[in-house]
Coordinates of C-alpha atoms in Angstrom, one line a residue:
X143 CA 27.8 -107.1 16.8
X144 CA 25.9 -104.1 17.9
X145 CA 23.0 -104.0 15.2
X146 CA 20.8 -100.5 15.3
X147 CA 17.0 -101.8 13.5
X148 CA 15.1 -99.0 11.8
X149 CA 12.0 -99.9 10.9
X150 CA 9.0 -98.6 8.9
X151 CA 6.2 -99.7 11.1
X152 CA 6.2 -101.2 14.5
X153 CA 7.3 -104.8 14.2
X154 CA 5.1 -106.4 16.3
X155 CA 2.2 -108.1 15.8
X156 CA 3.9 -109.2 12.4
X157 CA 0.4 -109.5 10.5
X158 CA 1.9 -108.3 7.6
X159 CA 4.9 -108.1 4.8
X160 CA 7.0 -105.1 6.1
X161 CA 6.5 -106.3 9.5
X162 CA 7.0 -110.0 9.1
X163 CA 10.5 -109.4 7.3
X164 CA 11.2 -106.6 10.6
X165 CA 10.3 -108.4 13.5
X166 CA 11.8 -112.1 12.0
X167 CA 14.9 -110.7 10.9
X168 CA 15.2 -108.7 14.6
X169 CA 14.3 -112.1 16.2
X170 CA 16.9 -114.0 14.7
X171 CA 19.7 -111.3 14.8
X172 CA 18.8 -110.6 18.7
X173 CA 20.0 -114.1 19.6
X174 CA 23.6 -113.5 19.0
X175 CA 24.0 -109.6 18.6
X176 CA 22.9 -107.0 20.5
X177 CA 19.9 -105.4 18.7
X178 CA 18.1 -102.2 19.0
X179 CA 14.8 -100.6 17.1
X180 CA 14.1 -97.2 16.7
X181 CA 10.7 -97.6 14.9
X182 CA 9.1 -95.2 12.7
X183 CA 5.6 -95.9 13.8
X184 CA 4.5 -96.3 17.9
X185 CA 3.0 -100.0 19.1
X186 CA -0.4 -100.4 19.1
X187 CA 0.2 -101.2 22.8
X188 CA 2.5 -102.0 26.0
X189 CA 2.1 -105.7 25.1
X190 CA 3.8 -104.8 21.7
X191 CA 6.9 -103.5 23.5
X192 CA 6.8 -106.4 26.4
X193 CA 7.2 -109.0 23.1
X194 CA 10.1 -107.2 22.0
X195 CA 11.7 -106.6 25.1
X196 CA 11.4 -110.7 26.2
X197 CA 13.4 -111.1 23.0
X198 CA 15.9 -109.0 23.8
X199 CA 15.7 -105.6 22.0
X200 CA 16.1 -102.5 23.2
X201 CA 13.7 -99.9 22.0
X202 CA 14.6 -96.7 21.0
X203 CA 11.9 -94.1 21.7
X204 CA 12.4 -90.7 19.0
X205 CA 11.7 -87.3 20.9
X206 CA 9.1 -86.2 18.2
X207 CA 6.8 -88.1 16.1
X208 CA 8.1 -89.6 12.8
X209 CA 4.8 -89.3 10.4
X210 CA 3.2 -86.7 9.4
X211 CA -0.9 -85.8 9.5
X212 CA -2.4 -87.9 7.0
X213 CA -3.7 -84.7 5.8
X214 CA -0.5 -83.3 4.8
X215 CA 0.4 -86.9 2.7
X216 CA -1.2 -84.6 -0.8
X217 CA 1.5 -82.4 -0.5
X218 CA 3.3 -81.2 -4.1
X219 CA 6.4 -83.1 -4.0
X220 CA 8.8 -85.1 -6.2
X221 CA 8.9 -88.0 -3.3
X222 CA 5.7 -90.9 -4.0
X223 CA 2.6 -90.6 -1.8
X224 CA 4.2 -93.1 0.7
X225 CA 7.0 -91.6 1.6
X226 CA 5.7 -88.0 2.2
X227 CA 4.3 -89.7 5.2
X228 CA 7.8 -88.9 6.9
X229 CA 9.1 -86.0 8.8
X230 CA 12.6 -86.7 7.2
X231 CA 14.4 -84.2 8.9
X232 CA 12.7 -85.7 12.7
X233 CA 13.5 -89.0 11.6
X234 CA 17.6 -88.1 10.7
X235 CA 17.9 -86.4 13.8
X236 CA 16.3 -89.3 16.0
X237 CA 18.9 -91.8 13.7
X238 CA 21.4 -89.5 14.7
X239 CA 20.7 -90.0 18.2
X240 CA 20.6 -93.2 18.2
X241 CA 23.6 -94.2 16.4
X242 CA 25.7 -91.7 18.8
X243 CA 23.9 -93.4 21.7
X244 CA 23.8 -97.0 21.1
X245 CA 26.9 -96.5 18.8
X246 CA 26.3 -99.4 16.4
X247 CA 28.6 -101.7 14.5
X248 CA 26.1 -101.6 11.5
X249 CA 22.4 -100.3 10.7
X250 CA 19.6 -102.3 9.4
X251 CA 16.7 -100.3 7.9
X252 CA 13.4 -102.0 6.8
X253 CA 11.0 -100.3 4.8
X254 CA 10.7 -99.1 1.2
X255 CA 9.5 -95.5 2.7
X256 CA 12.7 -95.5 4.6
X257 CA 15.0 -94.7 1.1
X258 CA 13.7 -91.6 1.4
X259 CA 16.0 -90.5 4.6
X260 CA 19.1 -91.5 2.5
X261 CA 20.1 -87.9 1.2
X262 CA 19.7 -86.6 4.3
X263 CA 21.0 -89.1 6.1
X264 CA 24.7 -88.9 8.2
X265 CA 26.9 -92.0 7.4
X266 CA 28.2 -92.7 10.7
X267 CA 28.1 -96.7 10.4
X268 CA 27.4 -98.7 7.5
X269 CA 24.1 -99.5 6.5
X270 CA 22.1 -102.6 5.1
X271 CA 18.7 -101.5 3.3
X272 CA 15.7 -104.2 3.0
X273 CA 13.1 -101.7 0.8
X274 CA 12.4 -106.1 0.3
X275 CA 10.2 -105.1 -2.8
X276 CA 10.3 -103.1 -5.9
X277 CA 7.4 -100.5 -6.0
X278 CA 8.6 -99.4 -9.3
X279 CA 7.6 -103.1 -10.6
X280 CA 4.7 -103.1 -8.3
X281 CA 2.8 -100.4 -10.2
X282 CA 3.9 -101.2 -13.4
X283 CA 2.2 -105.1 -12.5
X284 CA -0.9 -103.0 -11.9
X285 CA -1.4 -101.0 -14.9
X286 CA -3.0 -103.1 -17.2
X287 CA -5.7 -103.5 -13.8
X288 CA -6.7 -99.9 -14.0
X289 CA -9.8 -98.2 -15.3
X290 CA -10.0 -94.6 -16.4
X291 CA -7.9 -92.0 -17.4
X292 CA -7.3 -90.9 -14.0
X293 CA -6.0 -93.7 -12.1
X294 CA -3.6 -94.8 -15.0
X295 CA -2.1 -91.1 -14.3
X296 CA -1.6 -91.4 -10.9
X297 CA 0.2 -94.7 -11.3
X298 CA 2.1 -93.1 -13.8
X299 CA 3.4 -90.4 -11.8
X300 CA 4.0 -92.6 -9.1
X301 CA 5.7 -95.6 -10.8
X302 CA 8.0 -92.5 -12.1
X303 CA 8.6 -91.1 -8.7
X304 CA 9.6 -95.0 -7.1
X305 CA 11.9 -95.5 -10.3
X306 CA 13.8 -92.8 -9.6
X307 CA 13.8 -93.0 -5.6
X308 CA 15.2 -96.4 -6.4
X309 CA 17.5 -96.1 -8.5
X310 CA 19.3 -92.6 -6.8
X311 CA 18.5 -93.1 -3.4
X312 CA 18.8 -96.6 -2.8
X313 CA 22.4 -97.3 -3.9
X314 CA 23.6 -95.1 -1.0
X315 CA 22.9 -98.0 1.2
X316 CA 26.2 -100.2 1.8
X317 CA 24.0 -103.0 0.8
X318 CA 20.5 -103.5 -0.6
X319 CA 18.1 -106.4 0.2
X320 CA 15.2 -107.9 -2.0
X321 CA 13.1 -110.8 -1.9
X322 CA 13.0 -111.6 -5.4
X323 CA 15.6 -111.6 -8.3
X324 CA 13.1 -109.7 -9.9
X325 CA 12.6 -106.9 -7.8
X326 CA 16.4 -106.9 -7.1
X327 CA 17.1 -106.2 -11.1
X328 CA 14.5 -103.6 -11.1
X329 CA 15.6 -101.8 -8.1
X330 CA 19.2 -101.8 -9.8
X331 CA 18.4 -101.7 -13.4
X332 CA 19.8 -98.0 -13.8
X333 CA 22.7 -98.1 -11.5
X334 CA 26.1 -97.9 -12.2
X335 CA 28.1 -101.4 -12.5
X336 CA 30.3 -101.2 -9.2
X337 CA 26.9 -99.9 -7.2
X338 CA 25.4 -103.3 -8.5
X339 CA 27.3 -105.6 -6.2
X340 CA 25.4 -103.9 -3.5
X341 CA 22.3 -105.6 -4.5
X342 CA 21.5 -109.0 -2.9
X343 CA 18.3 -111.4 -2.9
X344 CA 17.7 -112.9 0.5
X345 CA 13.9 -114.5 0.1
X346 CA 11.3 -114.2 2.6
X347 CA 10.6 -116.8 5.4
X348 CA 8.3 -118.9 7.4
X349 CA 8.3 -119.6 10.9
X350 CA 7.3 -123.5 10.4
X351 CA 7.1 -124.4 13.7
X352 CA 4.2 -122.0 13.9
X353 CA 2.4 -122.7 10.6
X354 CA 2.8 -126.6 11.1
X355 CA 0.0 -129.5 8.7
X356 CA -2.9 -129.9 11.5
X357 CA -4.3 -133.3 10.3
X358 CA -8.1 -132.5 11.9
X359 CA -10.3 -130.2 11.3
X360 CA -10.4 -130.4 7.5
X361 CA -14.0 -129.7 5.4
X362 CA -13.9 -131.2 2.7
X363 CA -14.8 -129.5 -0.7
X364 CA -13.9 -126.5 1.5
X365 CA -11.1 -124.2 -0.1
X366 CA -9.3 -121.1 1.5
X367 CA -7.9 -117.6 0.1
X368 CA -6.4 -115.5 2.4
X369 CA -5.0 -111.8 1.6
X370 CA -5.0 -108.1 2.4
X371 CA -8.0 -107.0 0.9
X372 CA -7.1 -103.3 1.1
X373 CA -4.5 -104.1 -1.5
X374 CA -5.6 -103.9 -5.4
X375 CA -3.7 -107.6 -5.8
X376 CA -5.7 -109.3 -3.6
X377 CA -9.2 -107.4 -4.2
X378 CA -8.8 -108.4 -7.7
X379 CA -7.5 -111.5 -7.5
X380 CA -10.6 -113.1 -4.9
X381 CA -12.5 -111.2 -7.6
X382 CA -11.4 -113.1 -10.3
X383 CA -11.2 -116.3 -8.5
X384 CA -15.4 -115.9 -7.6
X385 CA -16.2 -114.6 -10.5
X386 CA -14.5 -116.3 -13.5
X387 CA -12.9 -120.1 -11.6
X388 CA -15.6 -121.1 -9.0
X389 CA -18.2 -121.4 -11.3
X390 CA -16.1 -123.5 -13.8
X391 CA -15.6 -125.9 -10.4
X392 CA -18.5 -126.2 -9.3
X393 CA -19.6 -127.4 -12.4
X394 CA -17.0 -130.1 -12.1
X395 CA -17.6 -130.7 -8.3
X396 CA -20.4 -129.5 -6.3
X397 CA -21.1 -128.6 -2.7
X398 CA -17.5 -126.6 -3.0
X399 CA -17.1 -124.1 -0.2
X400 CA -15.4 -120.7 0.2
X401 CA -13.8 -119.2 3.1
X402 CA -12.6 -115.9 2.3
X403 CA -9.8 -114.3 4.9
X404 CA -8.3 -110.9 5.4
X405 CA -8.9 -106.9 6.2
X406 CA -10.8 -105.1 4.7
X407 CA -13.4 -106.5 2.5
X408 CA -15.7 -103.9 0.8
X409 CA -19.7 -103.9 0.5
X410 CA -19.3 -105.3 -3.5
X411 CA -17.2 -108.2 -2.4
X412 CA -19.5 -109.0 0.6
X413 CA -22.3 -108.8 -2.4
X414 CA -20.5 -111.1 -4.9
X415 CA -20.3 -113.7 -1.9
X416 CA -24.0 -113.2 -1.2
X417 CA -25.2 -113.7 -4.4
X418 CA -22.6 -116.9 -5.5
X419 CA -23.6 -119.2 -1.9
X420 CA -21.5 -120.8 0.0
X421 CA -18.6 -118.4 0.2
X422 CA -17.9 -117.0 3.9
X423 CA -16.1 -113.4 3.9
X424 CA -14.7 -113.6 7.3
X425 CA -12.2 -110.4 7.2
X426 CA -9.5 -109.9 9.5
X427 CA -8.7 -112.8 12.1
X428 CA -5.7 -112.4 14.5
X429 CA -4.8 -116.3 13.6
X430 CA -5.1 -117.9 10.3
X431 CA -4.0 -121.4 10.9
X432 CA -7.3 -122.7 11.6
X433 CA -8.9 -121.3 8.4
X434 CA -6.3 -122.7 6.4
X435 CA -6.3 -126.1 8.0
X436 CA -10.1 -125.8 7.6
X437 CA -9.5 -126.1 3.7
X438 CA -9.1 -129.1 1.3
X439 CA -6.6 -126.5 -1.1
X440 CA -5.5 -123.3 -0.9
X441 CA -5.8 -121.0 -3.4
X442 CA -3.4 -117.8 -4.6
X443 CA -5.0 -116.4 -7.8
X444 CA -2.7 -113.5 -7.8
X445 CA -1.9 -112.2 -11.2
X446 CA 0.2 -108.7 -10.4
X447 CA 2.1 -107.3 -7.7
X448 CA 5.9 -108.0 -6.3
X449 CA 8.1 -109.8 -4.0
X450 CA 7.6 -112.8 -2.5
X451 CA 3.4 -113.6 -1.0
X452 CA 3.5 -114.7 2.2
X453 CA 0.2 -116.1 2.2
X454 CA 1.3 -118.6 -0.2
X455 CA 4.6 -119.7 2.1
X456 CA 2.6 -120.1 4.5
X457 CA -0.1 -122.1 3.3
X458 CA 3.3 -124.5 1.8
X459 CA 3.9 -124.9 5.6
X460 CA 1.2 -125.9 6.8
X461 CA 1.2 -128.4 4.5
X462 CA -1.5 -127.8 2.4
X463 CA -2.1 -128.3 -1.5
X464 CA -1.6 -125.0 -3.4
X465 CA -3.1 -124.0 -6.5
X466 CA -1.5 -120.4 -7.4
X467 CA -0.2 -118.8 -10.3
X468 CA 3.1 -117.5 -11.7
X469 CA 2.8 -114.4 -9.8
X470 CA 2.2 -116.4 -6.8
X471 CA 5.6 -118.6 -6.2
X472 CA 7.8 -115.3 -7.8
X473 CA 11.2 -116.1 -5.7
X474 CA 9.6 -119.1 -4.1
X475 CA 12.2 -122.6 -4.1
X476 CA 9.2 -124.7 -5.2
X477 CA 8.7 -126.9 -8.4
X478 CA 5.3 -126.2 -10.4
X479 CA 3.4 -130.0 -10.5
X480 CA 5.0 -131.4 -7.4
X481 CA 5.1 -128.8 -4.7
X482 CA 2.3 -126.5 -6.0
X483 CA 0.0 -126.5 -8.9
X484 CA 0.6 -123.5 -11.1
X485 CA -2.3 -122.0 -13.5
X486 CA -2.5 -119.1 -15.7
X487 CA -6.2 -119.1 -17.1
X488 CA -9.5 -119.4 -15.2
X489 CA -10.1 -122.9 -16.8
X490 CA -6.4 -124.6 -15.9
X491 CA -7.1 -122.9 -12.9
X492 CA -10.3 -124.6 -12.1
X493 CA -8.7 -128.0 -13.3
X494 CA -6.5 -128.0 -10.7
X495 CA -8.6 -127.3 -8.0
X496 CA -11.2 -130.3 -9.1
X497 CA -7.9 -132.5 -9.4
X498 CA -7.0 -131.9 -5.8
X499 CA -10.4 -132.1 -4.3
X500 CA -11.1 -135.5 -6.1
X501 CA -8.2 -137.1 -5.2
X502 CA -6.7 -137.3 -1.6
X503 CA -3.7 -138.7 -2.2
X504 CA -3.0 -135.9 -4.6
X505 CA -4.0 -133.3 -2.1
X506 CA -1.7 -135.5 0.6
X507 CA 1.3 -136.0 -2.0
X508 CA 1.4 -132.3 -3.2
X509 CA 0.7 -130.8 0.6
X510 CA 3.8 -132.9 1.8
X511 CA 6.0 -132.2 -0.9
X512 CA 5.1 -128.1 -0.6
X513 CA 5.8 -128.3 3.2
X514 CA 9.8 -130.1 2.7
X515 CA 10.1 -127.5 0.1
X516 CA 9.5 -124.7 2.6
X517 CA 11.3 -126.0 5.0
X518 CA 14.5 -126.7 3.2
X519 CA 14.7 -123.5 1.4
X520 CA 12.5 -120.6 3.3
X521 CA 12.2 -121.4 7.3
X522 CA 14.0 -118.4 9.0
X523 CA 16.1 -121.5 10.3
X524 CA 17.4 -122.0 6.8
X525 CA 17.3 -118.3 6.1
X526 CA 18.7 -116.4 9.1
X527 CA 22.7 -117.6 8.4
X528 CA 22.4 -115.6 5.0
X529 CA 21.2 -112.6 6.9
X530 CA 24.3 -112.4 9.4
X531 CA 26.7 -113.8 6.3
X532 CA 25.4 -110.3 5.0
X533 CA 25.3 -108.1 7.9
X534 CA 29.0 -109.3 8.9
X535 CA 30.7 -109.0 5.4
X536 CA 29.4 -105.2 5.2
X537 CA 30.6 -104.8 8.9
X538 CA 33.3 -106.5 8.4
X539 CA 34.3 -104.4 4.9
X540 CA 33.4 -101.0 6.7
X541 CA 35.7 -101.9 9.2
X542 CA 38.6 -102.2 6.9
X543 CA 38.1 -99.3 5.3
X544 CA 37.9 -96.8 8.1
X545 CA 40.5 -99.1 9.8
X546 CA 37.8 -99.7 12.9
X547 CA 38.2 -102.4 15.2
X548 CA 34.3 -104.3 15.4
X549 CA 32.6 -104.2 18.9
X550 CA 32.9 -108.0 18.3
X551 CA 33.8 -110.8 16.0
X552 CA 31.9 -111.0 12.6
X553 CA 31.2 -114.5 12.8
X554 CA 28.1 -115.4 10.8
X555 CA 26.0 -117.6 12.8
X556 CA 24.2 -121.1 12.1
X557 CA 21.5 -123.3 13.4
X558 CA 19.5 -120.1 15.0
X559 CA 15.5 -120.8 15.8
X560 CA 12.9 -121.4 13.3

């Protein structure tokens, strides 16, 4: 199958959500289809594109840039701060292009921001849609979070403008992807009942060869919380855990440790960490597999947001013992007391951290039984014969309506690389 990727953001380093689902699901499709990207968003650098290239895609380069002046983001405009990033009618001409170019036997667009092309957007070749979370449920997650009259508006208006993006734009697509059955009903909640069967959950994966258990290293009393701190969930989440868990540890365990990893802290985190002791603030690493292997548990205090946490995958991996919250395995094939410890309040929270670090065989029995879990259920191995099951079935039906022979069999593959 001839596959046309339109991405969001450059796929490549995948540090993050949008480009971890782009550049894994390219990866995988790439070794049995021929793939293309037209990317919304230019590399950082050359040895962005050379990565891509070595795995076989072909990179679309669009004739005028795709994103506006951040200046020009404040607009007026009934589209959500996000997607008035775009030049919509640039990026439907470069699509254009590019489908009448590479001619494609199917399209796969990745990136909430990316709904925003649909009413615009030619149908020349069906298309599979991976927005992967719900914004709409994002922002209403964050609500009870916000302070002031002011903020509480904006999220208003937004969480408004994402409902209905989602639920008129979205259902154009020939298929639409989430991560979670949650953000899957929210995305389709106000859709009518055939557009419904276009709404699918594939869950988020790992790449478990790279985020494998390292057996040295450890510290022990040492635990580990990784995140984006740019992002509210994860600000207020290693907020909450400093603030209102540690102490109630270290009064149950002392000499416990800290290492605190990801973008973006700000000065009244760094201050918090100051005044506690013995919590490191490290902010962004390009690899986080020594931190984590670093740790006796991981944590995941997150308590809003959507989709599926990465961070928390893969932690699972590397086989370490996770203490998380609801929140925190949403869509996640894991079962709460044997493959992770869940909490909801500071105290059950602290409990299960003290539980872990007293007992070793605990921490060995849980980080294990997290790590088969992952493996069985969200390795891109396990993961990527769903993905072409989809993309084939959609090909497949287009085909038979517009009575099209495919560029080549629609035979879902199996067994493709972690």
């Amino acid at each position: 199958m001839r596959i046309l990727a339109v991405s969001d953001i450059f796929p490549f380093p995948p540090y993050h959500g949008s480009a971890v689902i782009s550049y894994n699901w390219i990866r995988l499709l790439a070794a049995r289809n021929e793939v293309a990207l037209l990317s919304v968003r230019p590399p950082q650098d050359a040895g962005c594109v050379t990565r891509l290239e070595e795995i076989g895609i072909c990179l679309i380069s669009p004739r005028t840039p795709l994103v506006r002046s951040r200046s020009l983001w404040h607009a007026v405009s009934f589209l959500p701060r996000a997607m008035r990033a775009l030049r919509i009618q640039e990026l439907r001409s470069s699509y254009t292009e590019a489908v009448v170019s590479f001619r494609p036997d199917l399209t796969l667009m990745v990136g909430a921001v990316l709904g925003a092309v649909f009413p615009v957007l030619p149908r020349l070749c069906p298309i599979v849609f991976v927005p992967y979370d719900s914004e709409a449920l994002s922002i209403r997650t964050r609500l009870p979070f916000l302070r002031g009259p002011l903020p509480r508006l904006h999220a208003l208006i937004e969480l408004g403008k994402w409902g209905a993006v989602e639920t008129k734009f979205y259902c154009h697509a020939d298929a639409c992807v989430a991560v979670t059955e949650d953000d899957a009903l929210t995305i389709c909640r106000n859709w009518k009942r055939e557009q419904k069967q276009r709404m699918h959950v594939i869950p988020n994966g790992v790449d478990v060869v790279y985020f494998y258990p390292v057996d040295e290293g450890e510290v022990v009393g040492r635990v580990v919380i990784t995140g984006n701190m740019w992002s509210l969930e994860s600000r207020l989440s290693v907020r909450w855990f400093l603030g209102s868990v540690l102490p109630l540890i270290r009064e149950r365990f002392s000499g416990v440790t800290v290492d605190v990893v990801g973008r973006g802290p700000d000065p009244s985190l760094l201050r918090l960490a100051e005044r506690l002791g013995g919590v490191a603030v490290h902010g962004f690493v390009p690899d986080i597999r020594p931190y984590i292997a670093r740790g006796s548990v991981y944590v995941a205090p997150l308590r809003l947001g959507s989709g599926m946490k990465n961070r928390v995958i893969e932690a699972l991996a590397m086989g370490k013992p996770v203490v998380t919250t609801p929140e925190g395995i949403r869509g996640i094939r894991v079962r709460a007391g044997r493959d992770v410890l869940v909490a909801r309040t500071a105290d059950e929270f602290a409990r299960a951290v003290v539980a872990l670090l007293q007992d070793s065989t605990l921490r060995r029995n849980v980080g294990q039984a997290g790590r088969a879990a992952v493996v069985a259920h969200h390795s891109w191995n396990a993961i990527a014969p769903r993905i072409e099951a989809l993309l084939a079935t959609v090909s497949g039906d287009y085909m038979a309506r517009v009575g099209c022979v495919p560029s080549r069999p629609q035979t879902p593959s199996v067994g493709l690389p972690h």
